[in-house]
Amino acid sequence: MNETLQLMHQHRSVRSYQDKAVAPEMLDAILDAAWKGPTSINGQQVSLVVVQDAARRKRIAEIAGGQPWIAQAPVFIAVVMDFHKTRVGVEMAGEQQVIHNSVEAFAVGGVDAGIALGNMMTAAHAAGLGVVPIGGIRRDPQAMIELLELPELTFPLAGLVIGHIQHDSQQKPRLPRASFVHRERYQAGELAQHIAAYDDTLRRHWQDIGRVDGEPWSSSIARFYRQVYYPQVAPVARTQGFGFDQ
């Protein structure tokens, strides 16, 4: 197995960082890994906002619900769905953009943002840095929009913390591979069995690392998915100019 695959197989989210800057050339290489990634129809409907100012990172930590590692690490990168940029191009071609009035816009924007996020994570690991992706910026997307001065038809989907590791994290076990990789057709019959086994595995993992607040997977996701846990996403997206008519 080559080094890149080993790094990808060893991913863990790091939440403890040194007070040490990331070298500019290293950061640029990580950003370029996202910039050079693929996008649907070459639409390039993603932009990155790099935040290194300490006060602004502290504010993002608050917006995300109190995540101190955002303020602690030297770099935060907001991954922004960007149909403002595409609208400029569409209008330069003498046409009117309508894609932002569909669910397809959020689908393609989310997929392409995820590709950019994944590329940056792999690049950061390859540079010996720690990372943790942040979805919590969607907790108060309007505050992020104002902080980053995002124009109409953009939306902050996720973020990435990058820095030199202070205290490393344990890799969290995953659901059984058979619940993730399906051959030829979706195999639903044994999902409950796989989830029950994973709940037991995760309980043991929490015990092994001393996490007294650790939950089984099924209980953990139930706490989130029994509700819309970031309810401001849809209304703020609409104020940004996105519609969901199609």
C-alpha atoms as an extended CHARMM CRD file, in Angstrom:
* protein
*
       246  EXT
         1         1  MET       CA              0.0000000000        0.0000000000        0.0000000000  PROA      1               0.0000000000
         2         2  ASN       CA              1.4240000000        3.3950000000       -0.9340000000  PROA      2               0.0000000000
         3         3  GLU       CA              1.8730000000        6.2990000000        1.4720000000  PROA      3               0.0000000000
         4         4  THR       CA             -1.1410000000        8.2610000000        0.2490000000  PROA      4               0.0000000000
         5         5  LEU       CA             -3.4990000000        5.3380000000        0.8040000000  PROA      5               0.0000000000
         6         6  GLN       CA             -2.0270000000        4.7410000000        4.2440000000  PROA      6               0.0000000000
         7         7  LEU       CA             -2.6690000000        8.3700000000        5.1950000000  PROA      7               0.0000000000
         8         8  MET       CA             -6.2550000000        8.1750000000        3.9500000000  PROA      8               0.0000000000
         9         9  HSD       CA             -6.8880000000        4.9360000000        5.8450000000  PROA      9               0.0000000000
        10        10  GLN       CA             -5.5390000000        6.4860000000        9.0540000000  PROA      10              0.0000000000
        11        11  HSD       CA             -7.7390000000        9.5860000000        9.1120000000  PROA      11              0.0000000000
        12        12  ARG       CA             -8.7920000000       10.9340000000       12.4890000000  PROA      12              0.0000000000
        13        13  SER       CA            -10.1950000000       14.3050000000       13.4950000000  PROA      13              0.0000000000
        14        14  VAL       CA             -7.7100000000       16.2680000000       15.6090000000  PROA      14              0.0000000000
        15        15  ARG       CA             -8.9580000000       18.7600000000       18.1930000000  PROA      15              0.0000000000
        16        16  SER       CA             -5.7040000000       19.8340000000       19.8490000000  PROA      16              0.0000000000
        17        17  TYR       CA             -3.2210000000       22.1020000000       18.0440000000  PROA      17              0.0000000000
        18        18  GLN       CA              0.1250000000       23.7610000000       18.6660000000  PROA      18              0.0000000000
        19        19  ASP       CA              0.5340000000       27.5220000000       18.6770000000  PROA      19              0.0000000000
        20        20  LYS       CA              2.5560000000       27.3000000000       15.4830000000  PROA      20              0.0000000000
        21        21  ALA       CA              1.8880000000       28.8110000000       12.0730000000  PROA      21              0.0000000000
        22        22  VAL       CA              1.4050000000       26.7280000000        8.9550000000  PROA      22              0.0000000000
        23        23  ALA       CA              4.0790000000       27.6590000000        6.4090000000  PROA      23              0.0000000000
        24        24  PRO       CA              2.5800000000       29.7860000000        3.6010000000  PROA      24              0.0000000000
        25        25  GLU       CA              3.9050000000       27.5070000000        0.8550000000  PROA      25              0.0000000000
        26        26  MET       CA              2.4280000000       24.4850000000        2.6310000000  PROA      26              0.0000000000
        27        27  LEU       CA             -0.9450000000       26.1920000000        2.9960000000  PROA      27              0.0000000000
        28        28  ASP       CA             -0.9160000000       27.2160000000       -0.6620000000  PROA      28              0.0000000000
        29        29  ALA       CA             -0.2090000000       23.6210000000       -1.7070000000  PROA      29              0.0000000000
        30        30  ILE       CA             -3.2000000000       22.4370000000        0.3640000000  PROA      30              0.0000000000
        31        31  LEU       CA             -5.4510000000       25.0980000000       -1.1520000000  PROA      31              0.0000000000
        32        32  ASP       CA             -4.2650000000       24.1630000000       -4.6500000000  PROA      32              0.0000000000
        33        33  ALA       CA             -5.2460000000       20.5430000000       -4.0080000000  PROA      33              0.0000000000
        34        34  ALA       CA             -8.8360000000       21.7760000000       -3.7320000000  PROA      34              0.0000000000
        35        35  TRP       CA             -8.5110000000       24.3090000000       -6.5630000000  PROA      35              0.0000000000
        36        36  LYS       CA             -7.3090000000       21.6230000000       -8.9990000000  PROA      36              0.0000000000
        37        37  GLY       CA            -10.0360000000       19.1410000000       -7.9940000000  PROA      37              0.0000000000
        38        38  PRO       CA            -12.9160000000       18.1830000000      -10.3010000000  PROA      38              0.0000000000
        39        39  THR       CA            -16.2940000000       19.9170000000      -10.3750000000  PROA      39              0.0000000000
        40        40  SER       CA            -19.5230000000       19.0760000000      -12.1650000000  PROA      40              0.0000000000
        41        41  ILE       CA            -19.5490000000       20.3700000000      -15.7830000000  PROA      41              0.0000000000
        42        42  ASN       CA            -16.3610000000       22.2620000000      -14.8670000000  PROA      42              0.0000000000
        43        43  GLY       CA            -18.7330000000       24.7310000000      -13.1940000000  PROA      43              0.0000000000
        44        44  GLN       CA            -16.2500000000       25.4280000000      -10.3740000000  PROA      44              0.0000000000
        45        45  GLN       CA            -19.1540000000       26.4460000000       -8.1180000000  PROA      45              0.0000000000
        46        46  VAL       CA            -16.9940000000       26.3700000000       -4.9710000000  PROA      46              0.0000000000
        47        47  SER       CA            -14.8680000000       29.0630000000       -3.3530000000  PROA      47              0.0000000000
        48        48  LEU       CA            -12.6460000000       28.9910000000       -0.2770000000  PROA      48              0.0000000000
        49        49  VAL       CA            -12.3130000000       31.7220000000        2.3450000000  PROA      49              0.0000000000
        50        50  VAL       CA             -9.1140000000       31.3320000000        4.3610000000  PROA      50              0.0000000000
        51        51  VAL       CA             -9.2890000000       32.7790000000        7.8790000000  PROA      51              0.0000000000
        52        52  GLN       CA             -6.0600000000       33.1880000000        9.8540000000  PROA      52              0.0000000000
        53        53  ASP       CA             -6.8570000000       36.2570000000       11.9480000000  PROA      53              0.0000000000
        54        54  ALA       CA             -7.1510000000       35.1390000000       15.5840000000  PROA      54              0.0000000000
        55        55  ALA       CA            -10.1600000000       37.2880000000       16.4570000000  PROA      55              0.0000000000
        56        56  ARG       CA            -12.0880000000       36.0730000000       13.4210000000  PROA      56              0.0000000000
        57        57  ARG       CA            -11.2660000000       32.4330000000       14.1760000000  PROA      57              0.0000000000
        58        58  LYS       CA            -12.5030000000       32.9860000000       17.7240000000  PROA      58              0.0000000000
        59        59  ARG       CA            -15.7660000000       34.3440000000       16.3360000000  PROA      59              0.0000000000
        60        60  ILE       CA            -16.1520000000       31.3300000000       14.0510000000  PROA      60              0.0000000000
        61        61  ALA       CA            -15.6210000000       29.0490000000       17.0640000000  PROA      61              0.0000000000
        62        62  GLU       CA            -18.5490000000       30.8140000000       18.7430000000  PROA      62              0.0000000000
        63        63  ILE       CA            -20.7450000000       30.6430000000       15.6450000000  PROA      63              0.0000000000
        64        64  ALA       CA            -20.0770000000       26.9050000000       15.3910000000  PROA      64              0.0000000000
        65        65  GLY       CA            -21.4710000000       26.3560000000       18.8800000000  PROA      65              0.0000000000
        66        66  GLY       CA            -18.3160000000       26.6570000000       20.9600000000  PROA      66              0.0000000000
        67        67  GLN       CA            -15.5830000000       24.6300000000       19.2610000000  PROA      67              0.0000000000
        68        68  PRO       CA            -12.3010000000       25.9040000000       20.7810000000  PROA      68              0.0000000000
        69        69  TRP       CA            -10.0360000000       24.0860000000       18.3030000000  PROA      69              0.0000000000
        70        70  ILE       CA            -11.2210000000       26.5140000000       15.6160000000  PROA      70              0.0000000000
        71        71  ALA       CA             -9.6920000000       29.3720000000       17.5920000000  PROA      71              0.0000000000
        72        72  GLN       CA             -6.6680000000       27.3160000000       18.6600000000  PROA      72              0.0000000000
        73        73  ALA       CA             -5.5000000000       26.1440000000       15.2380000000  PROA      73              0.0000000000
        74        74  PRO       CA             -3.8140000000       28.7340000000       12.9730000000  PROA      74              0.0000000000
        75        75  VAL       CA             -5.9550000000       28.1570000000        9.8810000000  PROA      75              0.0000000000
        76        76  PHE       CA             -9.6790000000       27.8660000000        9.2370000000  PROA      76              0.0000000000
        77        77  ILE       CA            -10.9480000000       27.4070000000        5.6840000000  PROA      77              0.0000000000
        78        78  ALA       CA            -14.6100000000       27.9940000000        4.8710000000  PROA      78              0.0000000000
        79        79  VAL       CA            -15.8520000000       25.9500000000        1.9190000000  PROA      79              0.0000000000
        80        80  VAL       CA            -18.4770000000       28.0410000000        0.1460000000  PROA      80              0.0000000000
        81        81  MET       CA            -21.0090000000       26.9720000000       -2.4570000000  PROA      81              0.0000000000
        82        82  ASP       CA            -20.6790000000       29.7280000000       -5.0420000000  PROA      82              0.0000000000
        83        83  PHE       CA            -23.3700000000       30.3310000000       -7.6470000000  PROA      83              0.0000000000
        84        84  HSD       CA            -22.5810000000       34.0490000000       -7.5420000000  PROA      84              0.0000000000
        85        85  LYS       CA            -19.4160000000       33.3330000000       -9.5290000000  PROA      85              0.0000000000
        86        86  THR       CA            -21.2830000000       31.1770000000      -12.0370000000  PROA      86              0.0000000000
        87        87  ARG       CA            -24.0230000000       33.7940000000      -12.4580000000  PROA      87              0.0000000000
        88        88  VAL       CA            -21.4020000000       36.3590000000      -13.4670000000  PROA      88              0.0000000000
        89        89  GLY       CA            -20.1720000000       33.9340000000      -16.1310000000  PROA      89              0.0000000000
        90        90  VAL       CA            -23.6820000000       33.0440000000      -17.3180000000  PROA      90              0.0000000000
        91        91  GLU       CA            -24.5900000000       36.7190000000      -17.6950000000  PROA      91              0.0000000000
        92        92  MET       CA            -21.3420000000       37.4060000000      -19.5500000000  PROA      92              0.0000000000
        93        93  ALA       CA            -22.5420000000       34.7820000000      -22.0370000000  PROA      93              0.0000000000
        94        94  GLY       CA            -25.8180000000       36.6900000000      -22.4520000000  PROA      94              0.0000000000
        95        95  GLU       CA            -27.9580000000       34.1740000000      -20.5700000000  PROA      95              0.0000000000
        96        96  GLN       CA            -29.8970000000       34.0980000000      -17.2920000000  PROA      96              0.0000000000
        97        97  GLN       CA            -28.9260000000       31.6450000000      -14.5480000000  PROA      97              0.0000000000
        98        98  VAL       CA            -31.7980000000       29.5970000000      -13.0900000000  PROA      98              0.0000000000
        99        99  ILE       CA            -30.0120000000       26.6020000000      -11.5430000000  PROA      99              0.0000000000
       100       100  HSD       CA            -29.9140000000       28.2910000000       -8.1040000000  PROA      100             0.0000000000
       101       101  ASN       CA            -33.6990000000       27.9460000000       -7.9100000000  PROA      101             0.0000000000
       102       102  SER       CA            -33.4770000000       24.1600000000       -7.7330000000  PROA      102             0.0000000000
       103       103  VAL       CA            -32.5150000000       21.4780000000       -5.2560000000  PROA      103             0.0000000000
       104       104  GLU       CA            -29.9850000000       20.4000000000       -7.8940000000  PROA      104             0.0000000000
       105       105  ALA       CA            -27.9230000000       23.5010000000       -7.0630000000  PROA      105             0.0000000000
       106       106  PHE       CA            -27.5250000000       22.4150000000       -3.4500000000  PROA      106             0.0000000000
       107       107  ALA       CA            -26.8140000000       18.8510000000       -4.5840000000  PROA      107             0.0000000000
       108       108  VAL       CA            -24.0750000000       19.7520000000       -7.0540000000  PROA      108             0.0000000000
       109       109  GLY       CA            -22.7050000000       22.4720000000       -4.7970000000  PROA      109             0.0000000000
       110       110  GLY       CA            -22.5690000000       20.0830000000       -1.8580000000  PROA      110             0.0000000000
       111       111  VAL       CA            -20.8660000000       17.3430000000       -3.8830000000  PROA      111             0.0000000000
       112       112  ASP       CA            -18.2280000000       19.6870000000       -5.2820000000  PROA      112             0.0000000000
       113       113  ALA       CA            -17.6370000000       21.2740000000       -1.8740000000  PROA      113             0.0000000000
       114       114  GLY       CA            -17.1440000000       17.7860000000       -0.4550000000  PROA      114             0.0000000000
       115       115  ILE       CA            -14.5550000000       16.9700000000       -3.1120000000  PROA      115             0.0000000000
       116       116  ALA       CA            -12.6590000000       20.1680000000       -2.2820000000  PROA      116             0.0000000000
       117       117  LEU       CA            -12.8490000000       19.4020000000        1.4360000000  PROA      117             0.0000000000
       118       118  GLY       CA            -11.5950000000       15.8430000000        0.9410000000  PROA      118             0.0000000000
       119       119  ASN       CA             -8.7070000000       16.9700000000       -1.2560000000  PROA      119             0.0000000000
       120       120  MET       CA             -7.5890000000       19.4830000000        1.3540000000  PROA      120             0.0000000000
       121       121  MET       CA             -7.7740000000       16.9130000000        4.1370000000  PROA      121             0.0000000000
       122       122  THR       CA             -5.6230000000       14.4490000000        2.2060000000  PROA      122             0.0000000000
       123       123  ALA       CA             -3.1350000000       17.1800000000        1.2950000000  PROA      123             0.0000000000
       124       124  ALA       CA             -2.9120000000       18.3670000000        4.9030000000  PROA      124             0.0000000000
       125       125  HSD       CA             -2.3320000000       14.8180000000        6.1580000000  PROA      125             0.0000000000
       126       126  ALA       CA              0.3870000000       14.3970000000        3.5320000000  PROA      126             0.0000000000
       127       127  ALA       CA              2.0430000000       17.5400000000        4.9080000000  PROA      127             0.0000000000
       128       128  GLY       CA              2.0210000000       16.0550000000        8.4220000000  PROA      128             0.0000000000
       129       129  LEU       CA             -0.7420000000       18.3490000000        9.7000000000  PROA      129             0.0000000000
       130       130  GLY       CA             -3.8920000000       17.6260000000       11.6440000000  PROA      130             0.0000000000
       131       131  VAL       CA             -7.3960000000       18.4880000000       10.4670000000  PROA      131             0.0000000000
       132       132  VAL       CA            -10.9970000000       18.4620000000       11.6080000000  PROA      132             0.0000000000
       133       133  PRO       CA            -13.9010000000       19.2570000000        9.2660000000  PROA      133             0.0000000000
       134       134  ILE       CA            -16.5250000000       21.5930000000       10.7040000000  PROA      134             0.0000000000
       135       135  GLY       CA            -20.2070000000       21.4340000000        9.8240000000  PROA      135             0.0000000000
       136       136  GLY       CA            -21.1410000000       23.6260000000       12.7790000000  PROA      136             0.0000000000
       137       137  ILE       CA            -20.8420000000       26.8240000000       10.7580000000  PROA      137             0.0000000000
       138       138  ARG       CA            -24.3210000000       25.9550000000        9.4260000000  PROA      138             0.0000000000
       139       139  ARG       CA            -25.6220000000       26.4360000000       12.9810000000  PROA      139             0.0000000000
       140       140  ASP       CA            -25.7520000000       30.1840000000       12.2760000000  PROA      140             0.0000000000
       141       141  PRO       CA            -25.0760000000       30.5910000000        8.5520000000  PROA      141             0.0000000000
       142       142  GLN       CA            -26.1750000000       34.2270000000        8.5360000000  PROA      142             0.0000000000
       143       143  ALA       CA            -23.4310000000       35.0950000000       11.0230000000  PROA      143             0.0000000000
       144       144  MET       CA            -20.8720000000       33.3550000000        8.7920000000  PROA      144             0.0000000000
       145       145  ILE       CA            -22.1890000000       35.1750000000        5.7230000000  PROA      145             0.0000000000
       146       146  GLU       CA            -21.8000000000       38.5080000000        7.4920000000  PROA      146             0.0000000000
       147       147  LEU       CA            -18.3690000000       37.6970000000        8.9110000000  PROA      147             0.0000000000
       148       148  LEU       CA            -16.9900000000       36.5410000000        5.5580000000  PROA      148             0.0000000000
       149       149  GLU       CA            -18.9230000000       39.1880000000        3.5700000000  PROA      149             0.0000000000
       150       150  LEU       CA            -20.3500000000       36.5480000000        1.2500000000  PROA      150             0.0000000000
       151       151  PRO       CA            -22.3800000000       37.8720000000       -1.6950000000  PROA      151             0.0000000000
       152       152  GLU       CA            -25.7890000000       36.7290000000       -2.8950000000  PROA      152             0.0000000000
       153       153  LEU       CA            -26.0070000000       33.1680000000       -4.2490000000  PROA      153             0.0000000000
       154       154  THR       CA            -23.2610000000       31.8570000000       -1.9900000000  PROA      154             0.0000000000
       155       155  PHE       CA            -23.6230000000       29.6700000000        1.0990000000  PROA      155             0.0000000000
       156       156  PRO       CA            -21.0650000000       28.4610000000        3.6910000000  PROA      156             0.0000000000
       157       157  LEU       CA            -21.4380000000       24.6800000000        3.6630000000  PROA      157             0.0000000000
       158       158  ALA       CA            -18.5430000000       23.5040000000        5.8410000000  PROA      158             0.0000000000
       159       159  GLY       CA            -15.1370000000       24.4200000000        7.1200000000  PROA      159             0.0000000000
       160       160  LEU       CA            -11.7710000000       22.8540000000        7.7820000000  PROA      160             0.0000000000
       161       161  VAL       CA             -9.4190000000       23.4040000000       10.7110000000  PROA      161             0.0000000000
       162       162  ILE       CA             -5.7330000000       22.8710000000        9.8630000000  PROA      162             0.0000000000
       163       163  GLY       CA             -2.7100000000       23.0000000000       12.1330000000  PROA      163             0.0000000000
       164       164  HSD       CA              0.2500000000       21.2670000000       13.7340000000  PROA      164             0.0000000000
       165       165  ILE       CA             -0.9280000000       18.5360000000       16.1090000000  PROA      165             0.0000000000
       166       166  GLN       CA             -0.5020000000       19.0590000000       19.8520000000  PROA      166             0.0000000000
       167       167  HSD       CA             -2.2620000000       15.9370000000       21.1320000000  PROA      167             0.0000000000
       168       168  ASP       CA             -3.2290000000       13.3810000000       18.5200000000  PROA      168             0.0000000000
       169       169  SER       CA             -6.5910000000       11.6210000000       18.4470000000  PROA      169             0.0000000000
       170       170  GLN       CA             -7.5170000000        7.9680000000       18.2920000000  PROA      170             0.0000000000
       171       171  GLN       CA             -9.0220000000        6.7550000000       15.0470000000  PROA      171             0.0000000000
       172       172  LYS       CA            -12.7090000000        6.0730000000       15.5790000000  PROA      172             0.0000000000
       173       173  PRO       CA            -13.9940000000        2.6700000000       14.4200000000  PROA      173             0.0000000000
       174       174  ARG       CA            -16.5210000000        2.6540000000       11.5840000000  PROA      174             0.0000000000
       175       175  LEU       CA            -19.6710000000        0.7060000000       10.8380000000  PROA      175             0.0000000000
       176       176  PRO       CA            -18.9240000000       -2.7370000000        9.3850000000  PROA      176             0.0000000000
       177       177  ARG       CA            -17.6110000000       -2.4720000000        5.8450000000  PROA      177             0.0000000000
       178       178  ALA       CA            -20.5090000000       -4.5700000000        4.5690000000  PROA      178             0.0000000000
       179       179  SER       CA            -22.8920000000       -1.7650000000        5.5670000000  PROA      179             0.0000000000
       180       180  PHE       CA            -20.8810000000        0.6720000000        3.4270000000  PROA      180             0.0000000000
       181       181  VAL       CA            -19.7430000000       -1.2450000000        0.3410000000  PROA      181             0.0000000000
       182       182  HSD       CA            -22.6370000000       -2.8460000000       -1.5560000000  PROA      182             0.0000000000
       183       183  ARG       CA            -22.0510000000       -5.0800000000       -4.5760000000  PROA      183             0.0000000000
       184       184  GLU       CA            -24.3100000000       -4.6440000000       -7.6080000000  PROA      184             0.0000000000
       185       185  ARG       CA            -27.3620000000       -3.6430000000       -5.5090000000  PROA      185             0.0000000000
       186       186  TYR       CA            -28.0820000000       -2.1540000000       -2.0750000000  PROA      186             0.0000000000
       187       187  GLN       CA            -28.0710000000       -4.8660000000        0.5830000000  PROA      187             0.0000000000
       188       188  ALA       CA            -30.5910000000       -3.7790000000        3.2360000000  PROA      188             0.0000000000
       189       189  GLY       CA            -31.2970000000       -7.1050000000        4.8980000000  PROA      189             0.0000000000
       190       190  GLU       CA            -28.4810000000       -7.1510000000        7.4460000000  PROA      190             0.0000000000
       191       191  LEU       CA            -28.2590000000       -3.4490000000        8.2890000000  PROA      191             0.0000000000
       192       192  ALA       CA            -29.8150000000       -3.8030000000       11.7460000000  PROA      192             0.0000000000
       193       193  GLN       CA            -27.3350000000       -6.5620000000       12.5720000000  PROA      193             0.0000000000
       194       194  HSD       CA            -24.4060000000       -4.4430000000       11.3880000000  PROA      194             0.0000000000
       195       195  ILE       CA            -25.5960000000       -1.4560000000       13.4360000000  PROA      195             0.0000000000
       196       196  ALA       CA            -26.0220000000       -3.5480000000       16.5800000000  PROA      196             0.0000000000
       197       197  ALA       CA            -22.4840000000       -4.8890000000       16.1900000000  PROA      197             0.0000000000
       198       198  TYR       CA            -21.1500000000       -1.3930000000       15.6610000000  PROA      198             0.0000000000
       199       199  ASP       CA            -22.9270000000       -0.0720000000       18.7520000000  PROA      199             0.0000000000
       200       200  ASP       CA            -21.0390000000       -2.6890000000       20.7890000000  PROA      200             0.0000000000
       201       201  THR       CA            -17.7390000000       -1.8520000000       19.0640000000  PROA      201             0.0000000000
       202       202  LEU       CA            -18.1870000000        1.8490000000       19.7210000000  PROA      202             0.0000000000
       203       203  ARG       CA            -19.0630000000        1.2840000000       23.3820000000  PROA      203             0.0000000000
       204       204  ARG       CA            -15.7820000000       -0.5920000000       23.8280000000  PROA      204             0.0000000000
       205       205  HSD       CA            -13.8990000000        2.1410000000       21.9710000000  PROA      205             0.0000000000
       206       206  TRP       CA            -15.2450000000        4.8410000000       24.3060000000  PROA      206             0.0000000000
       207       207  GLN       CA            -14.3180000000        2.7300000000       27.3160000000  PROA      207             0.0000000000
       208       208  ASP       CA            -10.8070000000        2.1150000000       26.0000000000  PROA      208             0.0000000000
       209       209  ILE       CA            -10.0890000000        5.8370000000       25.5780000000  PROA      209             0.0000000000
       210       210  GLY       CA            -11.8520000000        6.8660000000       28.7850000000  PROA      210             0.0000000000
       211       211  ARG       CA            -14.7740000000        8.7460000000       27.2200000000  PROA      211             0.0000000000
       212       212  VAL       CA            -17.4880000000        8.4250000000       29.8590000000  PROA      212             0.0000000000
       213       213  ASP       CA            -19.8680000000       10.4800000000       27.6920000000  PROA      213             0.0000000000
       214       214  GLY       CA            -19.4650000000        8.2100000000       24.6570000000  PROA      214             0.0000000000
       215       215  GLU       CA            -22.6640000000        6.8470000000       23.1580000000  PROA      215             0.0000000000
       216       216  PRO       CA            -23.5780000000        3.9690000000       20.8610000000  PROA      216             0.0000000000
       217       217  TRP       CA            -23.8620000000        5.0990000000       17.2490000000  PROA      217             0.0000000000
       218       218  SER       CA            -27.6140000000        4.5670000000       17.0500000000  PROA      218             0.0000000000
       219       219  SER       CA            -28.2380000000        6.7360000000       20.1250000000  PROA      219             0.0000000000
       220       220  SER       CA            -25.8450000000        9.4180000000       18.9240000000  PROA      220             0.0000000000
       221       221  ILE       CA            -27.4210000000        9.8900000000       15.5120000000  PROA      221             0.0000000000
       222       222  ALA       CA            -30.9090000000        9.6920000000       17.0460000000  PROA      222             0.0000000000
       223       223  ARG       CA            -30.1200000000       12.8060000000       19.1110000000  PROA      223             0.0000000000
       224       224  PHE       CA            -29.4130000000       14.6960000000       15.8930000000  PROA      224             0.0000000000
       225       225  TYR       CA            -31.7100000000       13.1930000000       13.3010000000  PROA      225             0.0000000000
       226       226  ARG       CA            -34.8820000000       13.2560000000       15.3760000000  PROA      226             0.0000000000
       227       227  GLN       CA            -34.9270000000       16.9660000000       14.5350000000  PROA      227             0.0000000000
       228       228  VAL       CA            -33.6070000000       19.4430000000       11.9720000000  PROA      228             0.0000000000
       229       229  TYR       CA            -30.5580000000       20.3410000000       14.0160000000  PROA      229             0.0000000000
       230       230  TYR       CA            -29.4570000000       23.3200000000       11.8910000000  PROA      230             0.0000000000
       231       231  PRO       CA            -32.8660000000       24.8600000000       11.1260000000  PROA      231             0.0000000000
       232       232  GLN       CA            -31.4590000000       28.1350000000        9.7690000000  PROA      232             0.0000000000
       233       233  VAL       CA            -30.0150000000       26.5550000000        6.6180000000  PROA      233             0.0000000000
       234       234  ALA       CA            -33.1760000000       26.7550000000        4.4730000000  PROA      234             0.0000000000
       235       235  PRO       CA            -34.3740000000       30.2420000000        5.4900000000  PROA      235             0.0000000000
       236       236  VAL       CA            -30.9120000000       31.7770000000        5.2050000000  PROA      236             0.0000000000
       237       237  ALA       CA            -30.3280000000       30.0530000000        1.8610000000  PROA      237             0.0000000000
       238       238  ARG       CA            -33.5330000000       31.6430000000        0.5970000000  PROA      238             0.0000000000
       239       239  THR       CA            -32.4080000000       35.0970000000        1.7360000000  PROA      239             0.0000000000
       240       240  GLN       CA            -29.1710000000       34.4360000000       -0.1940000000  PROA      240             0.0000000000
       241       241  GLY       CA            -31.2130000000       33.9980000000       -3.3510000000  PROA      241             0.0000000000
       242       242  PHE       CA            -31.5910000000       30.2220000000       -3.5140000000  PROA      242             0.0000000000
       243       243  GLY       CA            -34.9880000000       28.7310000000       -4.3420000000  PROA      243             0.0000000000
       244       244  PHE       CA            -36.2410000000       25.1590000000       -4.1490000000  PROA      244             0.0000000000
       245       245  ASP       CA            -38.8950000000       25.2250000000       -6.8550000000  PROA      245             0.0000000000
       246       246  GLN       CA            -37.5450000000       22.2670000000       -8.8190000000  PROA      246             0.0000000000
